[in-house]
Coordinates of C-alpha atoms and ligand atoms in Angstrom, one line a residue:
M19 CA 43.5 109.2 161.1
D20 CA 40.8 108.4 159.0
T21 CA 38.6 106.2 161.4
T22 CA 36.2 105.7 158.9
T23 CA 38.3 103.9 156.3
A24 CA 40.1 101.8 159.4
R25 CA 36.7 100.7 160.6
T26 CA 35.4 100.0 157.1
R27 CA 38.7 97.7 156.6
E28 CA 38.1 96.1 159.9
E29 CA 34.7 95.1 159.1
K30 CA 35.0 94.1 155.4
P31 CA 38.4 92.1 155.3
V32 CA 39.6 91.6 152.0
N33 CA 38.1 88.3 150.6
S34 CA 39.0 86.6 147.5
D35 CA 35.3 87.1 146.1
Q36 CA 35.7 90.8 146.1
F37 CA 39.7 91.1 145.6
P38 CA 40.7 87.8 143.5
L39 CA 44.1 89.6 142.4
F40 CA 44.8 90.6 146.0
A41 CA 43.9 86.9 147.2
D42 CA 46.0 85.4 144.9
L43 CA 48.7 87.5 145.6
A44 CA 48.4 87.0 149.3
R45 CA 48.4 83.2 148.8
G46 CA 51.4 83.2 146.8
G47 CA 53.2 85.6 149.0
H48 CA 53.9 88.1 146.1
E49 CA 55.0 91.5 147.0
Q50 CA 54.1 93.5 143.7
V51 CA 52.8 92.9 140.3
L52 CA 53.1 95.3 137.5
A53 CA 51.0 95.2 134.4
C54 CA 52.9 97.3 131.8
S55 CA 50.8 98.6 128.8
H56 CA 52.2 100.7 125.8
P57 CA 49.6 100.8 123.0
A58 CA 51.8 102.6 120.7
T59 CA 54.3 99.5 120.7
G60 CA 51.8 97.0 121.4
L61 CA 53.5 96.0 124.6
K62 CA 51.5 93.7 127.0
A63 CA 53.8 92.7 129.9
I64 CA 53.6 91.7 133.4
I65 CA 56.4 91.9 135.9
A66 CA 55.9 90.0 139.2
I67 CA 58.1 90.3 142.2
H68 CA 57.7 87.8 144.8
D69 CA 60.1 88.2 147.5
T70 CA 62.8 90.9 148.1
T71 CA 63.9 89.7 151.6
L72 CA 67.0 88.4 150.3
G73 CA 68.1 90.9 147.8
P74 CA 66.5 92.3 144.5
A75 CA 64.3 90.1 142.7
L76 CA 66.0 88.4 139.7
G77 CA 64.2 86.3 136.8
G78 CA 64.1 86.3 133.3
T79 CA 61.7 87.7 130.8
R80 CA 59.8 85.1 128.9
M81 CA 57.9 86.0 125.7
W82 CA 55.0 83.7 124.9
M83 CA 51.4 83.6 123.1
Y84 CA 49.5 83.2 126.2
K85 CA 45.8 82.4 125.3
N86 CA 44.6 84.9 127.7
E87 CA 45.6 87.3 130.6
H88 CA 44.7 84.7 133.4
D89 CA 47.4 82.5 131.9
A90 CA 50.2 84.9 131.4
M91 CA 49.3 86.2 135.0
R92 CA 49.3 82.4 136.6
D93 CA 52.6 81.8 134.7
V94 CA 54.4 84.9 136.1
L95 CA 53.3 84.1 139.5
R96 CA 54.2 80.6 139.4
L97 CA 57.6 81.4 138.1
S98 CA 58.4 84.4 140.2
R99 CA 57.8 82.5 143.3
G100 CA 59.9 79.5 142.0
M101 CA 62.8 82.2 141.6
T102 CA 62.8 83.1 145.2
Y103 CA 63.0 79.6 146.2
K104 CA 65.7 78.8 143.9
A105 CA 67.9 82.0 144.9
A106 CA 67.3 81.2 148.7
I107 CA 68.4 77.5 148.4
S108 CA 71.4 78.5 146.4
G109 CA 72.7 81.0 148.8
L110 CA 72.5 84.0 146.7
N111 CA 71.5 87.3 148.1
L112 CA 68.5 87.8 145.5
G113 CA 64.9 87.5 145.7
G114 CA 62.4 86.2 143.1
G115 CA 60.9 88.0 140.1
K116 CA 60.0 87.1 136.5
A117 CA 58.2 89.2 133.5
V118 CA 56.1 87.9 130.8
I119 CA 55.2 89.5 127.7
I120 CA 52.1 88.6 125.8
G121 CA 53.0 88.2 122.2
D122 CA 54.2 85.7 119.4
P123 CA 58.0 85.5 119.7
H124 CA 58.2 85.1 115.9
T125 CA 56.1 88.1 114.7
D126 CA 55.4 90.3 117.5
K127 CA 58.9 91.6 118.4
N128 CA 60.5 95.4 117.4
E129 CA 62.8 97.5 118.8
S130 CA 60.4 100.2 120.1
L131 CA 58.6 97.5 122.1
F132 CA 61.5 96.1 124.0
R133 CA 62.4 99.7 124.8
A134 CA 59.4 100.4 126.4
F135 CA 59.4 97.4 128.3
G136 CA 63.0 98.3 129.4
R137 CA 61.5 101.7 130.7
F138 CA 59.2 99.9 132.6
I139 CA 61.8 97.9 134.5
D140 CA 64.1 101.0 134.9
G141 CA 61.1 102.4 136.8
L142 CA 61.3 99.8 139.2
G143 CA 64.8 101.2 140.3
G144 CA 66.5 98.0 140.8
R145 CA 63.6 96.1 142.7
Y146 CA 63.4 93.7 139.6
I147 CA 66.6 92.5 137.6
T148 CA 65.7 90.8 134.2
A149 CA 67.4 88.2 132.1
E150 CA 66.8 86.2 128.9
D151 CA 64.3 83.4 129.1
V152 CA 61.8 81.4 126.7
G153 CA 61.1 83.3 123.6
M154 CA 64.0 85.8 123.9
T155 CA 67.3 86.3 122.3
E156 CA 70.3 88.4 122.8
Q157 CA 69.3 91.0 120.4
E158 CA 66.0 91.9 122.5
M159 CA 68.1 91.8 125.7
E160 CA 70.3 94.3 124.0
W161 CA 67.2 96.7 123.2
I162 CA 66.1 96.3 126.9
Y163 CA 69.6 97.1 128.2
S164 CA 69.6 100.2 126.0
E165 CA 66.8 101.7 128.5
T166 CA 67.8 100.1 131.8
K167 CA 71.0 99.0 133.7
Y168 CA 68.9 96.3 135.6
V169 CA 69.7 93.4 133.0
T170 CA 72.0 90.6 133.4
G171 CA 73.3 87.7 131.4
I172 CA 74.1 89.9 128.9
P173 CA 76.4 88.7 125.9
K174 CA 80.0 88.3 126.5
S175 CA 80.8 91.1 124.1
M176 CA 79.2 93.5 126.3
G177 CA 80.9 92.4 129.2
G178 CA 78.3 90.1 130.6
S179 CA 78.8 86.4 131.2
G180 CA 76.9 85.0 127.9
N181 CA 74.6 81.8 127.4
P182 CA 74.2 80.4 131.2
S183 CA 73.6 77.0 129.7
P184 CA 76.9 75.2 130.1
V185 CA 77.1 76.3 133.6
T186 CA 73.4 75.2 134.3
A187 CA 74.3 71.7 132.8
Y188 CA 77.4 71.4 135.2
G189 CA 75.1 72.3 138.2
V190 CA 72.7 69.5 137.1
Y191 CA 75.6 66.9 136.6
M192 CA 76.7 67.7 140.1
G193 CA 73.3 67.6 141.5
M194 CA 72.9 64.3 139.6
K195 CA 76.1 62.8 141.1
A196 CA 75.3 64.0 144.6
A197 CA 71.9 61.9 144.0
A198 CA 74.1 58.8 142.7
K199 CA 76.0 59.1 145.9
N200 CA 72.7 59.1 148.4
A201 CA 71.1 56.1 146.3
Y202 CA 74.3 54.0 145.6
G203 CA 77.1 54.9 147.8
S204 CA 79.3 56.4 145.1
D205 CA 78.9 59.3 142.8
S206 CA 80.5 57.6 139.9
L207 CA 78.1 57.3 136.9
D208 CA 80.5 54.6 135.6
G209 CA 78.4 52.0 134.0
K210 CA 74.9 53.8 135.0
R211 CA 72.0 53.7 132.3
I212 CA 71.0 57.2 131.8
A213 CA 68.2 58.8 129.9
I214 CA 68.1 62.5 128.8
Q215 CA 65.0 63.8 127.4
G216 CA 65.8 67.0 125.1
A217 CA 69.1 67.5 123.1
G218 CA 69.0 71.2 123.3
N219 CA 71.3 73.8 124.9
V220 CA 71.3 72.2 128.6
A221 CA 71.0 68.7 127.4
S222 CA 73.9 68.8 125.1
H223 CA 76.4 70.0 127.8
L224 CA 74.9 67.6 130.3
A225 CA 75.4 64.7 127.9
R226 CA 79.0 65.6 127.1
Y227 CA 79.9 65.7 131.2
I228 CA 78.0 62.4 131.4
S229 CA 79.6 60.6 128.5
K230 CA 83.2 61.1 129.9
E231 CA 82.2 58.7 132.7
N232 CA 81.6 55.6 130.8
A233 CA 77.7 55.8 131.4
T234 CA 75.3 54.1 129.0
L235 CA 73.4 57.1 127.5
F236 CA 70.1 57.4 125.8
I237 CA 69.0 60.6 124.4
T238 CA 65.7 61.8 122.9
D239 CA 64.4 65.1 121.2
I240 CA 61.1 65.9 119.4
Y241 CA 63.7 66.8 116.3
K242 CA 65.3 63.7 115.7
E243 CA 68.1 64.7 113.8
K244 CA 69.0 67.1 116.7
A245 CA 69.1 64.1 119.2
Q246 CA 70.9 61.8 116.6
R247 CA 73.5 64.1 116.0
L248 CA 74.1 64.7 119.9
A249 CA 73.8 61.0 120.3
G250 CA 76.5 60.3 117.7
E251 CA 78.7 62.8 119.4
C252 CA 78.4 61.3 123.0
S253 CA 78.2 57.7 121.8
A254 CA 74.9 57.3 123.2
T255 CA 71.7 55.7 121.6
Y256 CA 68.8 57.7 120.0
V257 CA 65.2 56.6 121.3
S258 CA 62.0 58.2 120.2
P259 CA 60.4 60.8 122.4
D260 CA 57.6 58.3 123.7
E261 CA 60.0 55.7 124.5
I262 CA 62.1 57.9 126.9
Y263 CA 59.9 57.4 130.1
S264 CA 59.7 53.6 130.1
L265 CA 63.3 52.7 129.4
E266 CA 65.0 50.9 131.8
V267 CA 67.4 53.1 133.2
D268 CA 68.8 54.1 136.5
I269 CA 68.8 57.9 136.0
F270 CA 66.1 60.0 134.2
S271 CA 67.0 63.4 133.5
P272 CA 64.2 65.5 131.9
C273 CA 66.1 68.7 130.1
A274 CA 63.3 69.8 127.9
L275 CA 60.1 71.1 129.3
G276 CA 58.2 71.3 132.5
G277 CA 55.3 69.0 133.7
V278 CA 56.6 65.8 132.1
V279 CA 56.5 63.7 135.3
N280 CA 52.9 63.6 135.8
D281 CA 49.6 61.0 136.1
D282 CA 50.7 59.2 132.9
T283 CA 54.2 59.2 132.8
L284 CA 55.1 58.4 136.5
P285 CA 53.6 55.0 136.5
V286 CA 55.9 54.0 133.7
L287 CA 59.2 55.3 135.3
T288 CA 61.5 52.6 136.2
C289 CA 64.5 54.8 137.3
D290 CA 66.3 55.3 140.8
I291 CA 66.9 58.7 140.3
L292 CA 65.0 61.6 138.7
A293 CA 67.4 64.6 138.2
G294 CA 67.1 66.9 135.3
G295 CA 67.6 70.4 134.2
A296 CA 63.9 71.2 133.2
N297 CA 61.9 73.9 135.5
N298 CA 58.9 72.4 137.1
I299 CA 59.5 69.0 136.3
L300 CA 56.8 67.6 138.4
D301 CA 53.1 68.4 137.1
D302 CA 51.8 68.4 140.8
E303 CA 54.8 69.2 143.2
E304 CA 53.0 67.8 146.1
K305 CA 51.0 64.9 144.7
H306 CA 53.8 63.4 142.1
G307 CA 56.7 64.5 145.0
A308 CA 55.0 62.1 147.4
E309 CA 54.4 59.6 144.7
L310 CA 58.1 59.3 143.8
K311 CA 58.8 59.0 147.5
R312 CA 56.5 56.0 147.7
R313 CA 57.8 54.5 144.6
G314 CA 61.4 54.9 145.9
I315 CA 62.5 57.2 143.4
L316 CA 64.9 59.6 144.6
Y317 CA 64.0 63.4 143.1
A318 CA 66.9 65.7 143.1
P319 CA 64.8 69.2 143.0
D320 CA 64.6 70.8 139.9
Y321 CA 65.2 74.3 140.9
V322 CA 68.2 73.4 143.0
I323 CA 70.1 71.2 140.6
N324 CA 69.3 73.8 137.6
A325 CA 70.5 76.9 139.6
G326 CA 73.8 77.1 137.8
G327 CA 72.3 79.5 135.3
I328 CA 71.3 82.0 138.0
I329 CA 74.1 81.5 139.9
N330 CA 76.2 82.4 136.5
I331 CA 74.1 85.6 135.6
S332 CA 74.1 86.8 139.3
S333 CA 77.8 86.7 139.2
E334 CA 77.6 89.3 136.9
L335 CA 76.4 91.9 139.7
E336 CA 79.9 91.4 141.5
G337 CA 81.9 91.5 138.1
Y338 CA 81.7 88.2 136.3
K339 CA 84.5 85.6 136.8
E340 CA 83.8 82.3 135.0
E341 CA 86.0 80.4 137.2
L342 CA 84.3 81.8 140.5
A343 CA 80.7 80.9 139.0
M344 CA 81.7 77.3 138.3
R345 CA 82.9 76.8 141.9
K346 CA 79.7 78.4 143.1
T347 CA 77.7 76.0 140.8
G348 CA 79.9 72.8 142.3
R349 CA 78.4 73.5 145.4
I350 CA 75.1 72.3 144.3
Y351 CA 76.6 68.9 145.1
D352 CA 76.6 69.8 148.5
T353 CA 73.5 71.4 148.7
V354 CA 71.6 68.6 147.3
T355 CA 73.3 66.3 149.7
D356 CA 72.0 68.4 152.7
I357 CA 68.6 68.3 151.0
L358 CA 68.5 64.5 150.9
A359 CA 69.8 64.1 154.2
Y360 CA 67.2 66.6 155.8
A361 CA 64.2 64.8 153.7
E362 CA 65.2 61.3 155.1
T363 CA 65.5 62.8 158.8
N364 CA 62.4 64.2 158.7
D365 CA 60.6 61.7 156.4
I366 CA 59.3 64.2 153.8
T367 CA 59.7 64.6 150.4
T368 CA 62.8 66.0 148.6
I369 CA 60.9 68.8 147.2
E370 CA 59.4 69.6 150.7
A371 CA 62.8 69.4 152.1
S372 CA 64.0 71.8 149.7
N373 CA 61.4 74.2 150.1
R374 CA 61.5 74.1 153.9
L375 CA 65.2 74.9 153.9
A376 CA 64.7 77.7 151.4
E377 CA 62.0 79.3 153.6
K378 CA 64.1 78.8 156.8
R379 CA 67.1 80.9 155.2
I380 CA 64.6 83.6 154.0
R381 CA 63.1 83.7 157.5
A382 CA 66.4 83.7 159.2
V383 CA 67.2 86.9 157.3
A384 CA 63.8 88.5 157.8
D385 CA 63.9 88.1 161.5
T386 CA 67.3 90.0 161.6
G387 CA 65.2 93.0 160.5
S388 CA 67.6 93.3 157.5
I389 CA 65.1 94.7 155.0
Y390 CA 66.5 94.8 151.6
S391 CA 66.9 98.4 149.8
S392 CA 67.6 98.2 146.0
S393 CA 69.9 101.2 146.3
S394 CA 72.2 99.8 149.0
H395 CA 72.1 96.7 147.3
F396 CA 73.4 98.1 144.2
S397 CA 75.5 100.5 145.7
H398 CA 78.4 98.2 146.7
R399 CA 78.4 96.2 143.6
K400 CA 81.5 96.3 141.2
G401 CA 79.0 95.1 138.7
E402 CA 78.0 98.9 138.6
L403 CA 80.8 99.5 136.5
Y404 CA 79.6 97.7 133.3
M405 CA 75.9 98.3 134.1
R406 CA 76.6 101.9 132.6
D407 CA 74.2 104.7 132.8
R408 CA 72.8 105.0 129.3
R409 CA 70.9 108.2 129.4
Ligands
NAD507 P1 66.4 74.5 124.7 O1 65.4 74.9 124.0 O2 67.8 74.6 124.1 O3 66.3 73.0 124.8 C1 65.1 72.2 124.9 C2 65.0 70.9 123.7 O4 64.0 70.2 124.4 C3 64.8 71.4 122.6 O5 65.7 70.6 121.7 C4 63.4 70.7 122.1 O6 63.3 70.0 120.9 C5 63.2 69.8 123.1 N1 62.1 69.3 123.5 C6 60.8 70.0 123.8 N2 59.8 69.1 123.8 C7 60.3 67.8 124.1 C8 59.8 66.7 124.2 N3 58.4 66.3 124.7 N4 60.6 65.4 124.1 C9 61.8 65.6 123.8 N5 62.7 66.7 123.6 C10 61.4 68.0 123.9 O7 66.3 74.7 126.3 P2 67.5 74.7 127.2 O8 68.0 76.0 127.4 O9 68.3 73.6 127.1 O10 66.5 74.4 128.4 C11 66.0 73.3 128.9 C12 65.3 73.4 130.2 O11 66.0 73.7 131.1 C13 63.8 74.3 130.0 O12 63.0 73.6 130.9 C14 64.5 75.4 130.6 O13 63.5 76.2 131.4 C15 65.4 74.9 131.8 N6 66.6 75.4 132.3 C16 67.5 76.0 131.6 C17 68.6 77.1 131.9 C18 69.6 77.4 131.1 O14 70.6 78.0 131.6 N7 69.2 77.1 129.7 C19 68.7 77.3 133.2 C20 67.7 76.7 134.1 C21 66.7 76.1 133.8

């Protein structure tokens, strides 16, 4: 043993001034970060693996015009951590990971860049499995898939599960009903006034579920025509993007972007329940989670109720069956019920309750000593069948 090195380590512990990257990783609990550089194609990407206690890290690839490397790193660390919690609370045997590609999704895409990226994923040997996220389309996923089998959420035509949005929306709907049961004693949405922010993929499927229950629905989108079209289809009322926060409603469902419940919007909310499909709805989880609790607004944690997407794509690993994915997603109702009860019993916020329950599951698995190994995880998966070896 090199005692000099050992002594040096003891004498000079890692600190955040000297090793800011490692301090950040330690703070967030991240296992591994891979910077992927391929100048020939212009690829600049970061893959973050947060925690693989429960299984390989699954999470989408996002392509975005980050202002600088710091923003890209911050995003990938935050998103990968969120995936760990989402998988854990959803009962999936998966860890959390995410990838970001730095670039303009409208102008910087080419086949060789995504194939180079696919080879980086392949090099991780299954520790990270990717999927589609913001800024990506099926075309890029196909290019990545031509270099690595560690891709999920691929098109139905290629044997995958296709667009997860309808399943995500079903989960949000079930989570919303569980919250309604807690708040009103009945999970019926009949007669409830519900505002949906966004008229995109998740929102439109959610609106269709809700409209079957005779609720009074309000819909907005920054693209007015899109929202008006959906409102027309679901007998809903179109409202402008600014109006949505202060509408007098029972349930507010943000299904557009994150950070929409913040210092400016929270004071004007009048709803009883906050239950939406967007990721990171609360600008500051701790602060705004506490403020919602103080105001008596029941928050169904976003990553719990929007987990239908990951439940759907993870089903590909076992050989995709839509009916099974929907059944598993339907269990979000019970998960939300348990979280709300745990929060009440312990007098904590619902997001804190959810985080604690997710951590409890990870700890329990870690304590059994069953350390995940990527090869053993994949070897018993029927999903291997369609995850062809393309080499
Ligand atoms: P999408 O792009 O299809 O829809 C988003 C819609 O929000 C767009 O129509 C956009 O114009 C609108 N929008 C953006 N900013 C707005 C604003 N300020 N006010 C009103 N409307 C605004 O995206 P999606 O797939 O429906 O995803 C919606 C949210 O759900 C995202 O936060 C996403 O991360 C999250 N999510 C999606 C899935 C999925 O399966 N698609 C899974 C989990 C989480």
